[in-house]
Coordinates of C-alpha atoms in Angstrom, one line a residue:
X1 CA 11.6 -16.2 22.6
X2 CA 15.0 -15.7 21.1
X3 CA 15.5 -12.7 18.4
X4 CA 19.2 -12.4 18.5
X5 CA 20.4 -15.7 18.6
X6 CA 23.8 -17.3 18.8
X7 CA 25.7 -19.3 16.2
X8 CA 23.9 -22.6 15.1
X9 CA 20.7 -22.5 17.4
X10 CA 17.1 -23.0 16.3
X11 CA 15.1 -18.8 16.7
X12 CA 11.4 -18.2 16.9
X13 CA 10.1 -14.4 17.1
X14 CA 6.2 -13.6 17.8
X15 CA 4.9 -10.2 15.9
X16 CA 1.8 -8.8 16.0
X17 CA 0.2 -5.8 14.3
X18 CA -2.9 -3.9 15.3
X19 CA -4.3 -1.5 12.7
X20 CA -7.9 0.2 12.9
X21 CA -9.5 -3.5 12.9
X22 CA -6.6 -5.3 12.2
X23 CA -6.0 -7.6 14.3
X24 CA -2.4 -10.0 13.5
X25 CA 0.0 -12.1 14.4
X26 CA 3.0 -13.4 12.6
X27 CA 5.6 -16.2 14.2
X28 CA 9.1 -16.4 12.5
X29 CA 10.4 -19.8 12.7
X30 CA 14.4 -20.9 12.1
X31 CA 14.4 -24.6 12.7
X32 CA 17.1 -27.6 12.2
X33 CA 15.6 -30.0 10.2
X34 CA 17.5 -33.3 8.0
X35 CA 21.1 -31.6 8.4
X36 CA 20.5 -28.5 7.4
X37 CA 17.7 -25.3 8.0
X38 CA 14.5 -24.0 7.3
X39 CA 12.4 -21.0 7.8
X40 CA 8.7 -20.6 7.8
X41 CA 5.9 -18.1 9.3
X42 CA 2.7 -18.8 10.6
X43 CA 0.3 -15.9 10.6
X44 CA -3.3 -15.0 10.7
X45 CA -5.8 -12.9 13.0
X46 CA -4.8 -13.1 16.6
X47 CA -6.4 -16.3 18.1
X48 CA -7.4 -17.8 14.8
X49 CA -5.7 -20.7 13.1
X50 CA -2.4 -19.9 11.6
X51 CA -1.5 -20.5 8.0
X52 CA 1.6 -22.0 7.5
X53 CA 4.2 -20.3 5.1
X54 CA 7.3 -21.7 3.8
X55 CA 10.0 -19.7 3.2
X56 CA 12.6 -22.2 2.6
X57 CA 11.9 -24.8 -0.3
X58 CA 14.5 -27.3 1.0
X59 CA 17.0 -27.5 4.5
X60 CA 19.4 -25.0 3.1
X61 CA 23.4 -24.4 4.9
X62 CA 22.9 -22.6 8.3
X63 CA 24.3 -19.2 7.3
X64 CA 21.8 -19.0 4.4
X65 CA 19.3 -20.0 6.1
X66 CA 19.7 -17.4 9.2
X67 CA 20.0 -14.9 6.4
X68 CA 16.5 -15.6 4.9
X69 CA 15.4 -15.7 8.5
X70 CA 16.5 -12.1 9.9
X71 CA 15.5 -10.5 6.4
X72 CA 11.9 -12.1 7.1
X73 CA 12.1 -10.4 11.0
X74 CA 13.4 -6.9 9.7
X75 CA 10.5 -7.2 6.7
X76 CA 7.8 -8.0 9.4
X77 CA 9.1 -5.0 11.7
X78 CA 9.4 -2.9 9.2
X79 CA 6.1 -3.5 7.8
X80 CA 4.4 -2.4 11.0
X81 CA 5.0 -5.5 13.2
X82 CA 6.3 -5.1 16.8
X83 CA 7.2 -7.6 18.9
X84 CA 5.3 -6.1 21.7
X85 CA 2.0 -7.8 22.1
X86 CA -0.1 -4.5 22.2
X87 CA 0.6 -5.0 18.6
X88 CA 1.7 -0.8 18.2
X89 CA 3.6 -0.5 15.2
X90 CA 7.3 0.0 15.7
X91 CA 7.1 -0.3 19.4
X92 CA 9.8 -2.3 20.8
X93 CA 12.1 -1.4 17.8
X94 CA 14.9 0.7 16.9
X95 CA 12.3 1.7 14.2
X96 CA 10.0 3.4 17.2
X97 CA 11.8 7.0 17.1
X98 CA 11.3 7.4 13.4
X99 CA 8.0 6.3 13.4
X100 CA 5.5 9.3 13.4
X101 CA 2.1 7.5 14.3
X102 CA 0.4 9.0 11.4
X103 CA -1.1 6.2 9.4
X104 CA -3.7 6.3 6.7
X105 CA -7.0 4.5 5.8
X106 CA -6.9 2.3 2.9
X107 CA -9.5 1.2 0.8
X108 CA -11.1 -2.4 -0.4
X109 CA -10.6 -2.0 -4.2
X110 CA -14.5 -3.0 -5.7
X111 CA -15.0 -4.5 -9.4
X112 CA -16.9 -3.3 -12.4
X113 CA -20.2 -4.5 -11.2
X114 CA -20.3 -2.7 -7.7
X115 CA -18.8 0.9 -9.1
X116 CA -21.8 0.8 -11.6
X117 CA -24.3 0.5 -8.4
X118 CA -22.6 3.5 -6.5
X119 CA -22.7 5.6 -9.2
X120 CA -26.4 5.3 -9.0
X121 CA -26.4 5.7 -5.3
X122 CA -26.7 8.8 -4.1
X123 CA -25.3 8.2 -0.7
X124 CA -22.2 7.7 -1.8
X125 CA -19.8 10.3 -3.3
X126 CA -16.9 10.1 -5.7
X127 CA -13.3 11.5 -6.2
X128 CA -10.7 10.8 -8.5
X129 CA -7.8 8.5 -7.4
X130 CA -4.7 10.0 -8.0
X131 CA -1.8 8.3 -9.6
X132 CA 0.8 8.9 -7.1
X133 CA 2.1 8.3 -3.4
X134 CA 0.3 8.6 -0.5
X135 CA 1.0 11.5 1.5
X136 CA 0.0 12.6 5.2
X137 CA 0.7 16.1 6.3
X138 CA 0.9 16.9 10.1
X139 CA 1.3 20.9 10.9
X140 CA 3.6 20.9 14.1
X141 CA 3.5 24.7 14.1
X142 CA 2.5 27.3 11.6
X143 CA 5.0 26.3 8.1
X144 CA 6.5 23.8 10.4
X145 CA 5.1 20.4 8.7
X146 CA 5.9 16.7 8.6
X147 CA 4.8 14.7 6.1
X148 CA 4.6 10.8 6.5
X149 CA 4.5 7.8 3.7
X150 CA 1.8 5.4 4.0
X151 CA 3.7 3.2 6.3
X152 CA 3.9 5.9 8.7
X153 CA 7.7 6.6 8.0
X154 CA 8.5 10.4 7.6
X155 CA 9.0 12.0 3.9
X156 CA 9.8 15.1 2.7
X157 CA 7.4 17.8 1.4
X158 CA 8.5 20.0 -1.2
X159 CA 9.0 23.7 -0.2
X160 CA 6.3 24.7 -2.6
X161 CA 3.7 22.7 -0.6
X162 CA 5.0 24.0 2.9
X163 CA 4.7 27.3 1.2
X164 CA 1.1 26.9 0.7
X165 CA 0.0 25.5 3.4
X166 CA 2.0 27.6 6.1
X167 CA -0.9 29.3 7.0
X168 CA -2.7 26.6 8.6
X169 CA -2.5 26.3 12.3
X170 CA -1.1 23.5 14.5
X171 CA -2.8 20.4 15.2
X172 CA -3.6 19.8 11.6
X173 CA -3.5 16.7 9.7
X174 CA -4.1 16.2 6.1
X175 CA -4.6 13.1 3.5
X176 CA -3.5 13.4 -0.1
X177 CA -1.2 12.4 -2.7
X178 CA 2.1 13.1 -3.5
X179 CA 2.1 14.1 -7.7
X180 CA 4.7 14.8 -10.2
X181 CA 5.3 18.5 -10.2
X182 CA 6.1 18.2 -7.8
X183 CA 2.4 19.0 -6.2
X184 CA 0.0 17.6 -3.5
X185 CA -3.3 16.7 -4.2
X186 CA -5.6 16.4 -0.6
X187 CA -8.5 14.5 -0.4
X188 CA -9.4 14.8 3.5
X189 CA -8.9 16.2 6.2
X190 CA -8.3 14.4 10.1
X191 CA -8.0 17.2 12.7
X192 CA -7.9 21.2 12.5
X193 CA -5.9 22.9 15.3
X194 CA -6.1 20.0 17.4
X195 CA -9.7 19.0 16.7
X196 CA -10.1 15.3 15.8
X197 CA -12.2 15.1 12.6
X198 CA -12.3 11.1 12.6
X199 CA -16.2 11.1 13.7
X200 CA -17.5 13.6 11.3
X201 CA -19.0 12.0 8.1
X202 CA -16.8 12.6 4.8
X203 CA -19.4 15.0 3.4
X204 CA -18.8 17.3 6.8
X205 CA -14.9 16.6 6.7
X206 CA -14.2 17.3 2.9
X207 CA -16.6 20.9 3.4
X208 CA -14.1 21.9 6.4
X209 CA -11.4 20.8 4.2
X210 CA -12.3 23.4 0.8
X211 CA -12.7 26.2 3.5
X212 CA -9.0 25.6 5.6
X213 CA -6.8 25.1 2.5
X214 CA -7.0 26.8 -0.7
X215 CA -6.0 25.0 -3.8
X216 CA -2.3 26.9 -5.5
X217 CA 0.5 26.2 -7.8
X218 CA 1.4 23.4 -5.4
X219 CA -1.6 22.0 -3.6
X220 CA -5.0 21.0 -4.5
X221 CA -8.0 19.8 -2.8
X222 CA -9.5 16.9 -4.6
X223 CA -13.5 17.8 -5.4
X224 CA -16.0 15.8 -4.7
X225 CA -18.8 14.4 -7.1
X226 CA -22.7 13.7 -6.2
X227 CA -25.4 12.4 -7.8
X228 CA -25.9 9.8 -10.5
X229 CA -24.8 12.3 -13.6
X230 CA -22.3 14.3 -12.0
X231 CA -20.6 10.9 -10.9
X232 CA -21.0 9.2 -14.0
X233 CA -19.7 12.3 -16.5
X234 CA -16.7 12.4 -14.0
X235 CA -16.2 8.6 -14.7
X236 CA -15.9 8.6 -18.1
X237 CA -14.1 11.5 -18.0
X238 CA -11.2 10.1 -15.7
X239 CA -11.8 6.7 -17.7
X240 CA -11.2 8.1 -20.9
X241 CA -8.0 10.5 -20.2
X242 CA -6.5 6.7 -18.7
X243 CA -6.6 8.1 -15.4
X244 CA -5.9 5.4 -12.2
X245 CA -9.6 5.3 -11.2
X246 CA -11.8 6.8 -8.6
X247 CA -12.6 6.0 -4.9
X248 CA -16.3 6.2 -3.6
X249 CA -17.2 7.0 0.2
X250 CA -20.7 7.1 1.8
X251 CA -21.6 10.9 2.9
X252 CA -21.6 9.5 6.8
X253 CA -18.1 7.5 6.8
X254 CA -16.3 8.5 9.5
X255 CA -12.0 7.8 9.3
X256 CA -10.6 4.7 10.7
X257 CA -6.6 4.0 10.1
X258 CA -6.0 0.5 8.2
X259 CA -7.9 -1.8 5.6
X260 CA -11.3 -2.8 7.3
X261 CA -11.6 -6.8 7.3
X262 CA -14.3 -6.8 4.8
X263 CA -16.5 -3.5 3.0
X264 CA -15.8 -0.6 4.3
X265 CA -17.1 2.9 3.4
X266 CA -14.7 3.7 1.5
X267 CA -13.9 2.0 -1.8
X268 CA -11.5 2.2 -4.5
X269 CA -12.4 1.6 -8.5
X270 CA -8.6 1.4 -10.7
X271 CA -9.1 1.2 -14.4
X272 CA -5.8 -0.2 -14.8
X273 CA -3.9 -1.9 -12.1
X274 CA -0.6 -1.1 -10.1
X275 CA 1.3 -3.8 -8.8
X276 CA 4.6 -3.8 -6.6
X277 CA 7.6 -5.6 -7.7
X278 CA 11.4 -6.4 -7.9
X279 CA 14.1 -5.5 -10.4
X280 CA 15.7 -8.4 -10.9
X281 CA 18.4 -7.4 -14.0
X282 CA 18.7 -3.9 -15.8
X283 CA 19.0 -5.0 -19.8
X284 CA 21.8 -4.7 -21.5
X285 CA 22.1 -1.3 -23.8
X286 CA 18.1 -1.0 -23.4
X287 CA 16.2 1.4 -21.5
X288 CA 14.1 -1.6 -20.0
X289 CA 14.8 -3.8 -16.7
X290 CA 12.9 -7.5 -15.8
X291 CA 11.0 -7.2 -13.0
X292 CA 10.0 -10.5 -10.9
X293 CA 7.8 -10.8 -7.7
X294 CA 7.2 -13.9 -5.4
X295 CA 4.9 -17.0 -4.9
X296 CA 3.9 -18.5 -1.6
X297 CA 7.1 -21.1 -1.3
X298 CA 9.4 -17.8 -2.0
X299 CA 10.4 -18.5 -6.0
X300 CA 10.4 -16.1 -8.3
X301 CA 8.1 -15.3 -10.9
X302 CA 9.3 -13.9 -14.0
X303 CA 7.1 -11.0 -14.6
X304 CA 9.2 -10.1 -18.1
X305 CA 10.5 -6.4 -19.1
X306 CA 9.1 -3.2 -18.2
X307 CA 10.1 0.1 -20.5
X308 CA 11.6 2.9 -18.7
X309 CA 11.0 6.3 -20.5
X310 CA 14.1 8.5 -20.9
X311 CA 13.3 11.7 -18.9
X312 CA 13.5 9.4 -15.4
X313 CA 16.7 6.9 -14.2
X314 CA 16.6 3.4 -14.1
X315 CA 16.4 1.8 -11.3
X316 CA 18.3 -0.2 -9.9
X317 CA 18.5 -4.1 -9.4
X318 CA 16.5 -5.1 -6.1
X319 CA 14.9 -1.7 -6.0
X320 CA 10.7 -2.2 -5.7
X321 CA 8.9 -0.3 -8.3
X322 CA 5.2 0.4 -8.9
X323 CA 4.4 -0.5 -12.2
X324 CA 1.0 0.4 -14.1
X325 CA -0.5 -2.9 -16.2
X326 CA -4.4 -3.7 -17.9
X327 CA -3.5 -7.1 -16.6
X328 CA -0.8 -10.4 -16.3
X329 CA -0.8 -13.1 -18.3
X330 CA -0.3 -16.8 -16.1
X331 CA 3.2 -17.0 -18.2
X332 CA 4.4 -14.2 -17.0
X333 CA 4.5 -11.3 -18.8
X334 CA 2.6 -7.7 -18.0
X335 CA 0.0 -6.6 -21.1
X336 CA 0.4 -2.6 -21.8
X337 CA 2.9 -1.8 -18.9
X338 CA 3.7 1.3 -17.2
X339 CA 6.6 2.1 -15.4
X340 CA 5.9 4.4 -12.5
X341 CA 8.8 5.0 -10.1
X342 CA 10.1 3.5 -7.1
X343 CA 8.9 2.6 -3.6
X344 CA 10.5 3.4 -0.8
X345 CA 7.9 3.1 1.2
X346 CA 7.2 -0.3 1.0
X347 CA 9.0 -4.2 1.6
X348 CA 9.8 -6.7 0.1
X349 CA 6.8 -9.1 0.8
X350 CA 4.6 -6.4 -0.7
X351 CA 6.0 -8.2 -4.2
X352 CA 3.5 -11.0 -4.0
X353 CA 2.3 -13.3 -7.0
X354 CA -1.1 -12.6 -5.0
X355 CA -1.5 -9.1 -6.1
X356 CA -1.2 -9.8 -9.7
X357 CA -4.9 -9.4 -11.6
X358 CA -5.4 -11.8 -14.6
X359 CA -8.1 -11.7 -17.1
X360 CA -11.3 -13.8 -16.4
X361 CA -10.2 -17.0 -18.3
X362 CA -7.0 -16.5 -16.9
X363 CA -7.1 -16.3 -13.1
X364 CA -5.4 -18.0 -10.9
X365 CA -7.4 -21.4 -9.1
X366 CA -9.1 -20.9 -5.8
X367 CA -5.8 -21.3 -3.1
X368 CA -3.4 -20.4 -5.1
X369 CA -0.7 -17.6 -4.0
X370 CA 0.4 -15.5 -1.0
X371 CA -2.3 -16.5 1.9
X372 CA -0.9 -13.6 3.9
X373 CA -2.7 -10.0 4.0
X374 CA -0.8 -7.4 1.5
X375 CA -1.0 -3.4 1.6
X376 CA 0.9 -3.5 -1.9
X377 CA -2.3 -2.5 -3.7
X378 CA -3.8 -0.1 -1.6
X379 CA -4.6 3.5 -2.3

């Protein structure tokens, strides 16, 4: 295996990822082929056949080629890949140090259909989704706290939120969302003063959670609906204020880290989507910019414009921004869009055509886009 390379010569890196039960690999490939130079990936679940995945259309001039390639390694490491076969994220890297460990379960979004039968089932629960980042809190030491992105990558809490939760004692770790405000809305809790909460069902988590922190001017703790009307009324009510959606957990789910395979008992609901993408020109005297993401061979896809309000900046070109949509259209164009800030906590190949969500009659054929597993769309 060669990551570094030396001028002209073919590379190959193996990656591999393990995530709750995740499972990857991912090979980076920079071959010679008909005078010039490709680059592909093969990846899948470790052992499994690999799908293939061009990143080169045609055999392109070395040094572009060898750019593509090292952007693909860095997006891959950075993503949570490590060339270490245990498969920790960020071990092996330069990335390790800043890494803090702390990484967050994510949830299987469910359709229409399915969040009408929980909503009948009473051994499930519901809470609103918020619309914002997702935030872990680790207390070090009583007001000493670290919070971490969704990737695991530190980011700042505001003093506010330190304020409020000084009081809690070390060995704590929290799950929330990052708001506007700026505030932090917490949903769960994963250990208290050392004690790993993992285990515990959700029910017996989220009551140890309303009696450690108490909701302020900067935190809140997310409540929890039961039964079939309590459910529903919330529903409609978050529905009809256009809120993001609601997530549903059974009573008994215990915390795992990572997007289980397939299920899970925990589930999101969004009323309107969020996708990921890239600002590919800022227009000209407008408060709008174009944003594009990418198919399976690499192109672009011409998502159209996207309206940036006047109380926040644009952003910049190549910056990835979440935008809000009620759904795509196949010749590119987003209907009733949102812009809702940037991502910094997120890569490039979380921009995929695959995450896009058509109406019905519109949807993309059976094979079409990104094969490989995304995290763009989680919660």
């Amino acid at each position: 295996m060669n990551m570094t390379g030396t001028c002209m010569e073919k590379e190959s890196v193996s990656l591999y990822q393990t995530k709750g039960s995740t499972d990857k690999e991912y090979h980076c490939h920079l071959d010679p082929v008909d005078g010039g130079w490709v680059v592909y990936g093969r990846n899948g679940r470790r052992g499994s056949a690999l799908t293939h995945q061009a990143k080169t259309a045609t055999p392109l001039p070395y040094a572009e080629a060898k750019g593509i390639y090292d952007t693909l390694v860095r997006t891959k490491l950075k993503g949570g890949y490590s060339p270490d076969d245990a498969g920790v994220p960020y071990q092996g890297t330069d990335l390790e140090s800043d890494f803090t460990g702390v990484l967050p379960q994510l949830l299987k979004p469910i359709a229409d259909e399915h969040a009408a039968r929980l909503l009948r089932d009473d051994d499930w629960v519901m809470q609103e989704k918020d619309d914002g980042h997702r935030r872990m809190v680790s207390v070090k030491a009583p007001g000493e706290l670290v919070g971490s992105k969704r990737n695991g990558f530190p980011a700042p809490l505001p003093l506010g939120v330190v304020a409020d939760l000084s009081a809690l004692p070390a060995g704590t770790i929290l799950d929330g969302e990052a708001l506007p405000g700026p505030r932090l809305s917490i949903f769960d809790i994963l250990e208290l003063g050392g004690r790993r909460l993992h285990e515990l069902g959700f029910e017996e988590r989220h009551a140890l959670l309303t009696t450690t922190v108490k909701s302020g001017a900067n935190v809140s703790v997310s409540p929890v609906y039961k039964g079939t009307a309590s459910k529903t009324e919330a529903f409609e009510r978050i529905r009809q204020k256009r809120g993001e959606g609601v997530v549903f957990r059974k009573k008994d789910a215990t915390y795992a880290h990572g997007r289980p395979a397939s299920g899970g008992d925990a589930l999101k609901h969004v009323f309107y989507e969020t996708g990921t993408f890239v600002v590919d020109r800022v227009a000209k005297d407008k408060r709008s910019v174009h944003v594009v993401v990418f198919d399976a061979a690499g192109a672009k896809v011409d998502m159209g414009k996207v309206t940036i309000s006047s109380n926040v900046d644009i952003p910049p070109v190549g910056a990835l921004v979440d935008v809000r949509y009620l759904y795509a259209h196949p010749d590119g164009k987003l209907h009733i869009s949102t812009y809702k800030g940037i991502r910094d906590d997120l890569d490039i190949s979380a921009c995929s055509a695959a995450q896009l969500k058509y109406k019905a009659d519109d949807a993309l054929e059976e094979g079409e886009g990104d094969d490989e597993e995304s995290d763009a769309a989680a919660g």
